PDB file of C-alpha atoms and ligand atoms in Angstrom:
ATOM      1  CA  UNK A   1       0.000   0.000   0.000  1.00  0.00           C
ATOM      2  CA  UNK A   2       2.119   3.170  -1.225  1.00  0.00           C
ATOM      3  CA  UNK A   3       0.506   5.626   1.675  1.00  0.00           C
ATOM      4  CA  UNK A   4       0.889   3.159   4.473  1.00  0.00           C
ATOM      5  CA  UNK A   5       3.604   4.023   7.235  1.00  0.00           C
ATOM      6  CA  UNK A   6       3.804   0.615   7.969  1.00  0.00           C
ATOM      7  CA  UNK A   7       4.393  -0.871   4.422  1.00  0.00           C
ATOM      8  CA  UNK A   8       6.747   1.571   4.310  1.00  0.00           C
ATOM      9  CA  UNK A   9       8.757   0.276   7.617  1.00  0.00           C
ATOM     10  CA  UNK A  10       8.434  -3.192   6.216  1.00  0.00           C
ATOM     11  CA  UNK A  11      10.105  -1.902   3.189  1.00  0.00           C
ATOM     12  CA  UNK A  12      12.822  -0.166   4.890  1.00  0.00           C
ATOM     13  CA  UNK A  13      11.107   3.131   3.049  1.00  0.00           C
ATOM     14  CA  UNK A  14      11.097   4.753   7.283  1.00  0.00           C
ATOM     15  CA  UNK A  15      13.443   3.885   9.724  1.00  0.00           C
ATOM     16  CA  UNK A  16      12.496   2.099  12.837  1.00  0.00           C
ATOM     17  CA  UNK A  17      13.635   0.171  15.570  1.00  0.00           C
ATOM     18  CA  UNK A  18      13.243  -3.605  14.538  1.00  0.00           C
ATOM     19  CA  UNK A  19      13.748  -6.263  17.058  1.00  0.00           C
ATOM     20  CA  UNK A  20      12.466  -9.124  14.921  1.00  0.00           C
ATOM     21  CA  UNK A  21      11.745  -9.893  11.422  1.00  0.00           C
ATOM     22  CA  UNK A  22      11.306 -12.939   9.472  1.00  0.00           C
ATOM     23  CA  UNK A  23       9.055 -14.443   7.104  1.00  0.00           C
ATOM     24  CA  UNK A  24       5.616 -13.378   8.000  1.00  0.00           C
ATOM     25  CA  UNK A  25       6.053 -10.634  10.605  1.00  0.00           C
ATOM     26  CA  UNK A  26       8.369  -7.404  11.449  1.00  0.00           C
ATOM     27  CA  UNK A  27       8.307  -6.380  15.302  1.00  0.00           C
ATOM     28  CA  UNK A  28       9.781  -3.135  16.276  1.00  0.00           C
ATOM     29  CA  UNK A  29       9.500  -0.681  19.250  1.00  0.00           C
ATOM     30  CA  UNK A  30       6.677   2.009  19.373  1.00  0.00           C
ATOM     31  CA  UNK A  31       7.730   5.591  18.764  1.00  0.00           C
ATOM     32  CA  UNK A  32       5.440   6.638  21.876  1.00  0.00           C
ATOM     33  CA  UNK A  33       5.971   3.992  24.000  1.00  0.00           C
ATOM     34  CA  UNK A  34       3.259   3.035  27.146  1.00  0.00           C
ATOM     35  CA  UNK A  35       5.052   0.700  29.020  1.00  0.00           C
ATOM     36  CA  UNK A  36       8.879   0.044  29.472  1.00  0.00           C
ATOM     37  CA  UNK A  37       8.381  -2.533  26.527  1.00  0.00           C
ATOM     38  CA  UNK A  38       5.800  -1.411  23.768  1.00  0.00           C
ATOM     39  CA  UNK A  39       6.684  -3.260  20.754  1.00  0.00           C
ATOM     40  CA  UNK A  40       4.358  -3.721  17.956  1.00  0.00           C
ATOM     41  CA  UNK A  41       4.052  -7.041  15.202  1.00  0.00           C
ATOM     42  CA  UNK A  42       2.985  -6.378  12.196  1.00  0.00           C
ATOM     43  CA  UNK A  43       2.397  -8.864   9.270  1.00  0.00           C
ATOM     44  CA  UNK A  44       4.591  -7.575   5.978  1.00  0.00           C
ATOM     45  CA  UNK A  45       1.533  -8.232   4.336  1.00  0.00           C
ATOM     46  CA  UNK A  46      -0.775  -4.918   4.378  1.00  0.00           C
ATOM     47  CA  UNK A  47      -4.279  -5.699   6.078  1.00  0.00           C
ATOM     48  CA  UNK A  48      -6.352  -2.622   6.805  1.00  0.00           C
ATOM     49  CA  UNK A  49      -8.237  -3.284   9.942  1.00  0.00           C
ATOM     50  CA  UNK A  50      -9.017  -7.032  12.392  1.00  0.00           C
ATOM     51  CA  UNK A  51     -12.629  -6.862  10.281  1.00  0.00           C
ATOM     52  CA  UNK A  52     -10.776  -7.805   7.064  1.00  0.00           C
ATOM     53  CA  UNK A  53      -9.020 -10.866   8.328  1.00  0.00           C
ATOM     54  CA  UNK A  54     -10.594 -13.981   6.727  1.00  0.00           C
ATOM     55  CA  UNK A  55     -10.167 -17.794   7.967  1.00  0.00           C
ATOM     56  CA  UNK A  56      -6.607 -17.927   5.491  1.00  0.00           C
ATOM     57  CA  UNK A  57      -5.165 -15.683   8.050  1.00  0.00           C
ATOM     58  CA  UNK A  58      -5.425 -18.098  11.033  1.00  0.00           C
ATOM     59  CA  UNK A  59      -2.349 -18.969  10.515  1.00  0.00           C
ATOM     60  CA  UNK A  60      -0.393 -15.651   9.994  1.00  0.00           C
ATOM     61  CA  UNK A  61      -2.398 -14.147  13.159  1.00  0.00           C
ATOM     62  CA  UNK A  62      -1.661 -17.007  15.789  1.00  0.00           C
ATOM     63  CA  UNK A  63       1.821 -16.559  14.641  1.00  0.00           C
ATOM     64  CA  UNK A  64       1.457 -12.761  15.784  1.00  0.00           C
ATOM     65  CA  UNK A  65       0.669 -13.863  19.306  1.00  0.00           C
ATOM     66  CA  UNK A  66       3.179 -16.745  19.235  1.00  0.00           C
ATOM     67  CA  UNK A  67       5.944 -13.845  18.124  1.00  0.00           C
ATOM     68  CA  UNK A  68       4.824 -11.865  20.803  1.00  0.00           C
ATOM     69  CA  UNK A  69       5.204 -14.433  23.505  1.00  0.00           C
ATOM     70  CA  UNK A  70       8.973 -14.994  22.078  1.00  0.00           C
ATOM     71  CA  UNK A  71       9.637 -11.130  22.309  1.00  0.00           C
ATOM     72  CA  UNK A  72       8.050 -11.188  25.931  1.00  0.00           C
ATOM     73  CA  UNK A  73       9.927 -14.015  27.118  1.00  0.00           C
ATOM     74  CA  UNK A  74      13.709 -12.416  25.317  1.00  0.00           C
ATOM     75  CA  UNK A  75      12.297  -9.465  27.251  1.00  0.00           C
ATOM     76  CA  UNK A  76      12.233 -10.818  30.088  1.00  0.00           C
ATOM     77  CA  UNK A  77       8.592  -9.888  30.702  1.00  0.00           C
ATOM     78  CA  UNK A  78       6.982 -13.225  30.835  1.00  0.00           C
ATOM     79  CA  UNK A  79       6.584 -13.881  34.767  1.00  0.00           C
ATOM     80  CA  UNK A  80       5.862 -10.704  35.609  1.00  0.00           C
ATOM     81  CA  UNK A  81       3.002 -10.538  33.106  1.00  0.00           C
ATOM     82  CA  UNK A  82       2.501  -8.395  29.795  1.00  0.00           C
ATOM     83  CA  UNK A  83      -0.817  -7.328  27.547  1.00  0.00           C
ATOM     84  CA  UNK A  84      -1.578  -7.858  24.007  1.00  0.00           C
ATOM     85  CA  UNK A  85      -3.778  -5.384  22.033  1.00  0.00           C
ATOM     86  CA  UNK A  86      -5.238  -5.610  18.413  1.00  0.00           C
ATOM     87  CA  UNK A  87      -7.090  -2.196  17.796  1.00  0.00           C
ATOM     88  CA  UNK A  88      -9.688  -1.697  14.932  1.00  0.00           C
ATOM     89  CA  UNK A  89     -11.431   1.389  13.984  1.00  0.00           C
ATOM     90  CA  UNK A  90     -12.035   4.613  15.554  1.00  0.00           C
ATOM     91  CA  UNK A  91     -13.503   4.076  18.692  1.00  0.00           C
ATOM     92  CA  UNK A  92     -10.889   1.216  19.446  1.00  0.00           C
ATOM     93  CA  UNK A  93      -8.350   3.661  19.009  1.00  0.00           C
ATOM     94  CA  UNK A  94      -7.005   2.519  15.544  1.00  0.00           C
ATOM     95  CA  UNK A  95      -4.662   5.330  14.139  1.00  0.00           C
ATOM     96  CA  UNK A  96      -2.459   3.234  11.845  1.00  0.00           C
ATOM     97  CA  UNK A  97      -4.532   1.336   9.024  1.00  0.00           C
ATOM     98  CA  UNK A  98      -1.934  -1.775   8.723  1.00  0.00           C
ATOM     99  CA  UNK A  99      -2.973  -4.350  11.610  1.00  0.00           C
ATOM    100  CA  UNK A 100      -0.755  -4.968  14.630  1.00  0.00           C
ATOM    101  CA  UNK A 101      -0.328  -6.226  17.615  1.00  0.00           C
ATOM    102  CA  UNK A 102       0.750  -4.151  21.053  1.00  0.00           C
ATOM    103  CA  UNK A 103       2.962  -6.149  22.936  1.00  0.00           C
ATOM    104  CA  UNK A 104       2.664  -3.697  26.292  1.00  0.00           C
ATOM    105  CA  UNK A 105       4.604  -4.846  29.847  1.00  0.00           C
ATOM    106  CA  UNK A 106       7.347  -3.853  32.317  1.00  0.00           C
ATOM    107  CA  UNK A 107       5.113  -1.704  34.398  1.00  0.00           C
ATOM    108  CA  UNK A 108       2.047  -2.389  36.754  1.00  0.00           C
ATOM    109  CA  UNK A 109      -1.030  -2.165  33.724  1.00  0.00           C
ATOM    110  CA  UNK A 110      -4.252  -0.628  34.969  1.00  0.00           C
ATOM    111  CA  UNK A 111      -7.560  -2.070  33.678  1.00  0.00           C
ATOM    112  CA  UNK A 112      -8.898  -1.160  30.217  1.00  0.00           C
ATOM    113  CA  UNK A 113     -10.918   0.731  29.124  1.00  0.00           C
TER     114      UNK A 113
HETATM  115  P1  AMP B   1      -2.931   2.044  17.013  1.00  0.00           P
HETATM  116  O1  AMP B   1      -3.357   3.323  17.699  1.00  0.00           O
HETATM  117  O2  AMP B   1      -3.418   0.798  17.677  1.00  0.00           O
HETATM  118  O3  AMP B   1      -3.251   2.081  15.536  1.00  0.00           O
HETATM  119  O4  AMP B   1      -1.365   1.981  17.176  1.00  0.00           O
HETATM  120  C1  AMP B   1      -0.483   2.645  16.330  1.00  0.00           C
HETATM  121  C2  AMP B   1       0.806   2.751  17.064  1.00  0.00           C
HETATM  122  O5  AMP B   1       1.819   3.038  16.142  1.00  0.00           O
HETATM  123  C3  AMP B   1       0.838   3.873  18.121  1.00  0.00           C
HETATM  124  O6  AMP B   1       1.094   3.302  19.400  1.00  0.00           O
HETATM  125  C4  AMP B   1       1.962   4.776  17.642  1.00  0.00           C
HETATM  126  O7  AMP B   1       2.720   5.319  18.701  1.00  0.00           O
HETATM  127  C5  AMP B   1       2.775   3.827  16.779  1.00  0.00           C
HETATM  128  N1  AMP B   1       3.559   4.472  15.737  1.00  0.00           N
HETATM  129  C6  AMP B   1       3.173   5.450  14.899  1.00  0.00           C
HETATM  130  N2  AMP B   1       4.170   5.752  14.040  1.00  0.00           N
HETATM  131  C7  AMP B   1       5.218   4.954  14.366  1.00  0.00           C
HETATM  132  C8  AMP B   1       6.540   4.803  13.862  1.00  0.00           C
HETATM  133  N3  AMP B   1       6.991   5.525  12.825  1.00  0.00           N
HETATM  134  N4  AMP B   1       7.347   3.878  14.438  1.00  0.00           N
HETATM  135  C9  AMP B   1       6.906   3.151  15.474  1.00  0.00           C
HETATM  136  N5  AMP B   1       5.659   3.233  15.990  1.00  0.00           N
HETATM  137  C10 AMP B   1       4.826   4.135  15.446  1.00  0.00           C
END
Protein backbone atom coordinates (compact mmCIF):
# COMPACT_ATOMS: atom_id res chain seq x y z
CA UNK A 1 0.00 0.00 0.00
CA UNK A 2 2.12 3.17 -1.22
CA UNK A 3 0.51 5.63 1.67
CA UNK A 4 0.89 3.16 4.47
CA UNK A 5 3.60 4.02 7.23
CA UNK A 6 3.80 0.62 7.97
CA UNK A 7 4.39 -0.87 4.42
CA UNK A 8 6.75 1.57 4.31
CA UNK A 9 8.76 0.28 7.62
CA UNK A 10 8.43 -3.19 6.22
CA UNK A 11 10.11 -1.90 3.19
CA UNK A 12 12.82 -0.17 4.89
CA UNK A 13 11.11 3.13 3.05
CA UNK A 14 11.10 4.75 7.28
CA UNK A 15 13.44 3.88 9.72
CA UNK A 16 12.50 2.10 12.84
CA UNK A 17 13.63 0.17 15.57
CA UNK A 18 13.24 -3.61 14.54
CA UNK A 19 13.75 -6.26 17.06
CA UNK A 20 12.47 -9.12 14.92
CA UNK A 21 11.75 -9.89 11.42
CA UNK A 22 11.31 -12.94 9.47
CA UNK A 23 9.05 -14.44 7.10
CA UNK A 24 5.62 -13.38 8.00
CA UNK A 25 6.05 -10.63 10.61
CA UNK A 26 8.37 -7.40 11.45
CA UNK A 27 8.31 -6.38 15.30
CA UNK A 28 9.78 -3.14 16.28
CA UNK A 29 9.50 -0.68 19.25
CA UNK A 30 6.68 2.01 19.37
CA UNK A 31 7.73 5.59 18.76
CA UNK A 32 5.44 6.64 21.88
CA UNK A 33 5.97 3.99 24.00
CA UNK A 34 3.26 3.04 27.15
CA UNK A 35 5.05 0.70 29.02
CA UNK A 36 8.88 0.04 29.47
CA UNK A 37 8.38 -2.53 26.53
CA UNK A 38 5.80 -1.41 23.77
CA UNK A 39 6.68 -3.26 20.75
CA UNK A 40 4.36 -3.72 17.96
CA UNK A 41 4.05 -7.04 15.20
CA UNK A 42 2.99 -6.38 12.20
CA UNK A 43 2.40 -8.86 9.27
CA UNK A 44 4.59 -7.58 5.98
CA UNK A 45 1.53 -8.23 4.34
CA UNK A 46 -0.77 -4.92 4.38
CA UNK A 47 -4.28 -5.70 6.08
CA UNK A 48 -6.35 -2.62 6.81
CA UNK A 49 -8.24 -3.28 9.94
CA UNK A 50 -9.02 -7.03 12.39
CA UNK A 51 -12.63 -6.86 10.28
CA UNK A 52 -10.78 -7.80 7.06
CA UNK A 53 -9.02 -10.87 8.33
CA UNK A 54 -10.59 -13.98 6.73
CA UNK A 55 -10.17 -17.79 7.97
CA UNK A 56 -6.61 -17.93 5.49
CA UNK A 57 -5.17 -15.68 8.05
CA UNK A 58 -5.43 -18.10 11.03
CA UNK A 59 -2.35 -18.97 10.52
CA UNK A 60 -0.39 -15.65 9.99
CA UNK A 61 -2.40 -14.15 13.16
CA UNK A 62 -1.66 -17.01 15.79
CA UNK A 63 1.82 -16.56 14.64
CA UNK A 64 1.46 -12.76 15.78
CA UNK A 65 0.67 -13.86 19.31
CA UNK A 66 3.18 -16.75 19.24
CA UNK A 67 5.94 -13.84 18.12
CA UNK A 68 4.82 -11.86 20.80
CA UNK A 69 5.20 -14.43 23.51
CA UNK A 70 8.97 -14.99 22.08
CA UNK A 71 9.64 -11.13 22.31
CA UNK A 72 8.05 -11.19 25.93
CA UNK A 73 9.93 -14.02 27.12
CA UNK A 74 13.71 -12.42 25.32
CA UNK A 75 12.30 -9.47 27.25
CA UNK A 76 12.23 -10.82 30.09
CA UNK A 77 8.59 -9.89 30.70
CA UNK A 78 6.98 -13.23 30.84
CA UNK A 79 6.58 -13.88 34.77
CA UNK A 80 5.86 -10.70 35.61
CA UNK A 81 3.00 -10.54 33.11
CA UNK A 82 2.50 -8.39 29.79
CA UNK A 83 -0.82 -7.33 27.55
CA UNK A 84 -1.58 -7.86 24.01
CA UNK A 85 -3.78 -5.38 22.03
CA UNK A 86 -5.24 -5.61 18.41
CA UNK A 87 -7.09 -2.20 17.80
CA UNK A 88 -9.69 -1.70 14.93
CA UNK A 89 -11.43 1.39 13.98
CA UNK A 90 -12.03 4.61 15.55
CA UNK A 91 -13.50 4.08 18.69
CA UNK A 92 -10.89 1.22 19.45
CA UNK A 93 -8.35 3.66 19.01
CA UNK A 94 -7.00 2.52 15.54
CA UNK A 95 -4.66 5.33 14.14
CA UNK A 96 -2.46 3.23 11.84
CA UNK A 97 -4.53 1.34 9.02
CA UNK A 98 -1.93 -1.78 8.72
CA UNK A 99 -2.97 -4.35 11.61
CA UNK A 100 -0.75 -4.97 14.63
CA UNK A 101 -0.33 -6.23 17.61
CA UNK A 102 0.75 -4.15 21.05
CA UNK A 103 2.96 -6.15 22.94
CA UNK A 104 2.66 -3.70 26.29
CA UNK A 105 4.60 -4.85 29.85
CA UNK A 106 7.35 -3.85 32.32
CA UNK A 107 5.11 -1.70 34.40
CA UNK A 108 2.05 -2.39 36.75
CA UNK A 109 -1.03 -2.17 33.72
CA UNK A 110 -4.25 -0.63 34.97
CA UNK A 111 -7.56 -2.07 33.68
CA UNK A 112 -8.90 -1.16 30.22
CA UNK A 113 -10.92 0.73 29.12
P1 LIG B 1 -2.93 2.04 17.01
O1 LIG B 1 -3.36 3.32 17.70
O2 LIG B 1 -3.42 0.80 17.68
O3 LIG B 1 -3.25 2.08 15.54
O4 LIG B 1 -1.36 1.98 17.18
C1 LIG B 1 -0.48 2.65 16.33
C2 LIG B 1 0.81 2.75 17.06
O5 LIG B 1 1.82 3.04 16.14
C3 LIG B 1 0.84 3.87 18.12
O6 LIG B 1 1.09 3.30 19.40
C4 LIG B 1 1.96 4.78 17.64
O7 LIG B 1 2.72 5.32 18.70
C5 LIG B 1 2.78 3.83 16.78
N1 LIG B 1 3.56 4.47 15.74
C6 LIG B 1 3.17 5.45 14.90
N2 LIG B 1 4.17 5.75 14.04
C7 LIG B 1 5.22 4.95 14.37
C8 LIG B 1 6.54 4.80 13.86
N3 LIG B 1 6.99 5.52 12.82
N4 LIG B 1 7.35 3.88 14.44
C9 LIG B 1 6.91 3.15 15.47
N5 LIG B 1 5.66 3.23 15.99
C10 LIG B 1 4.83 4.13 15.45
Amino acid sequence: MENCLFCKIVSRDIPADIIHEDDQVIAFRDVNPQAPVHVLIVPHRHISTVNDLTDKDQSLTGHMILTAGQIALQSGIDDSGYRLIMNCNQEGGQTVFHIHLHLLGGRQLTHLG
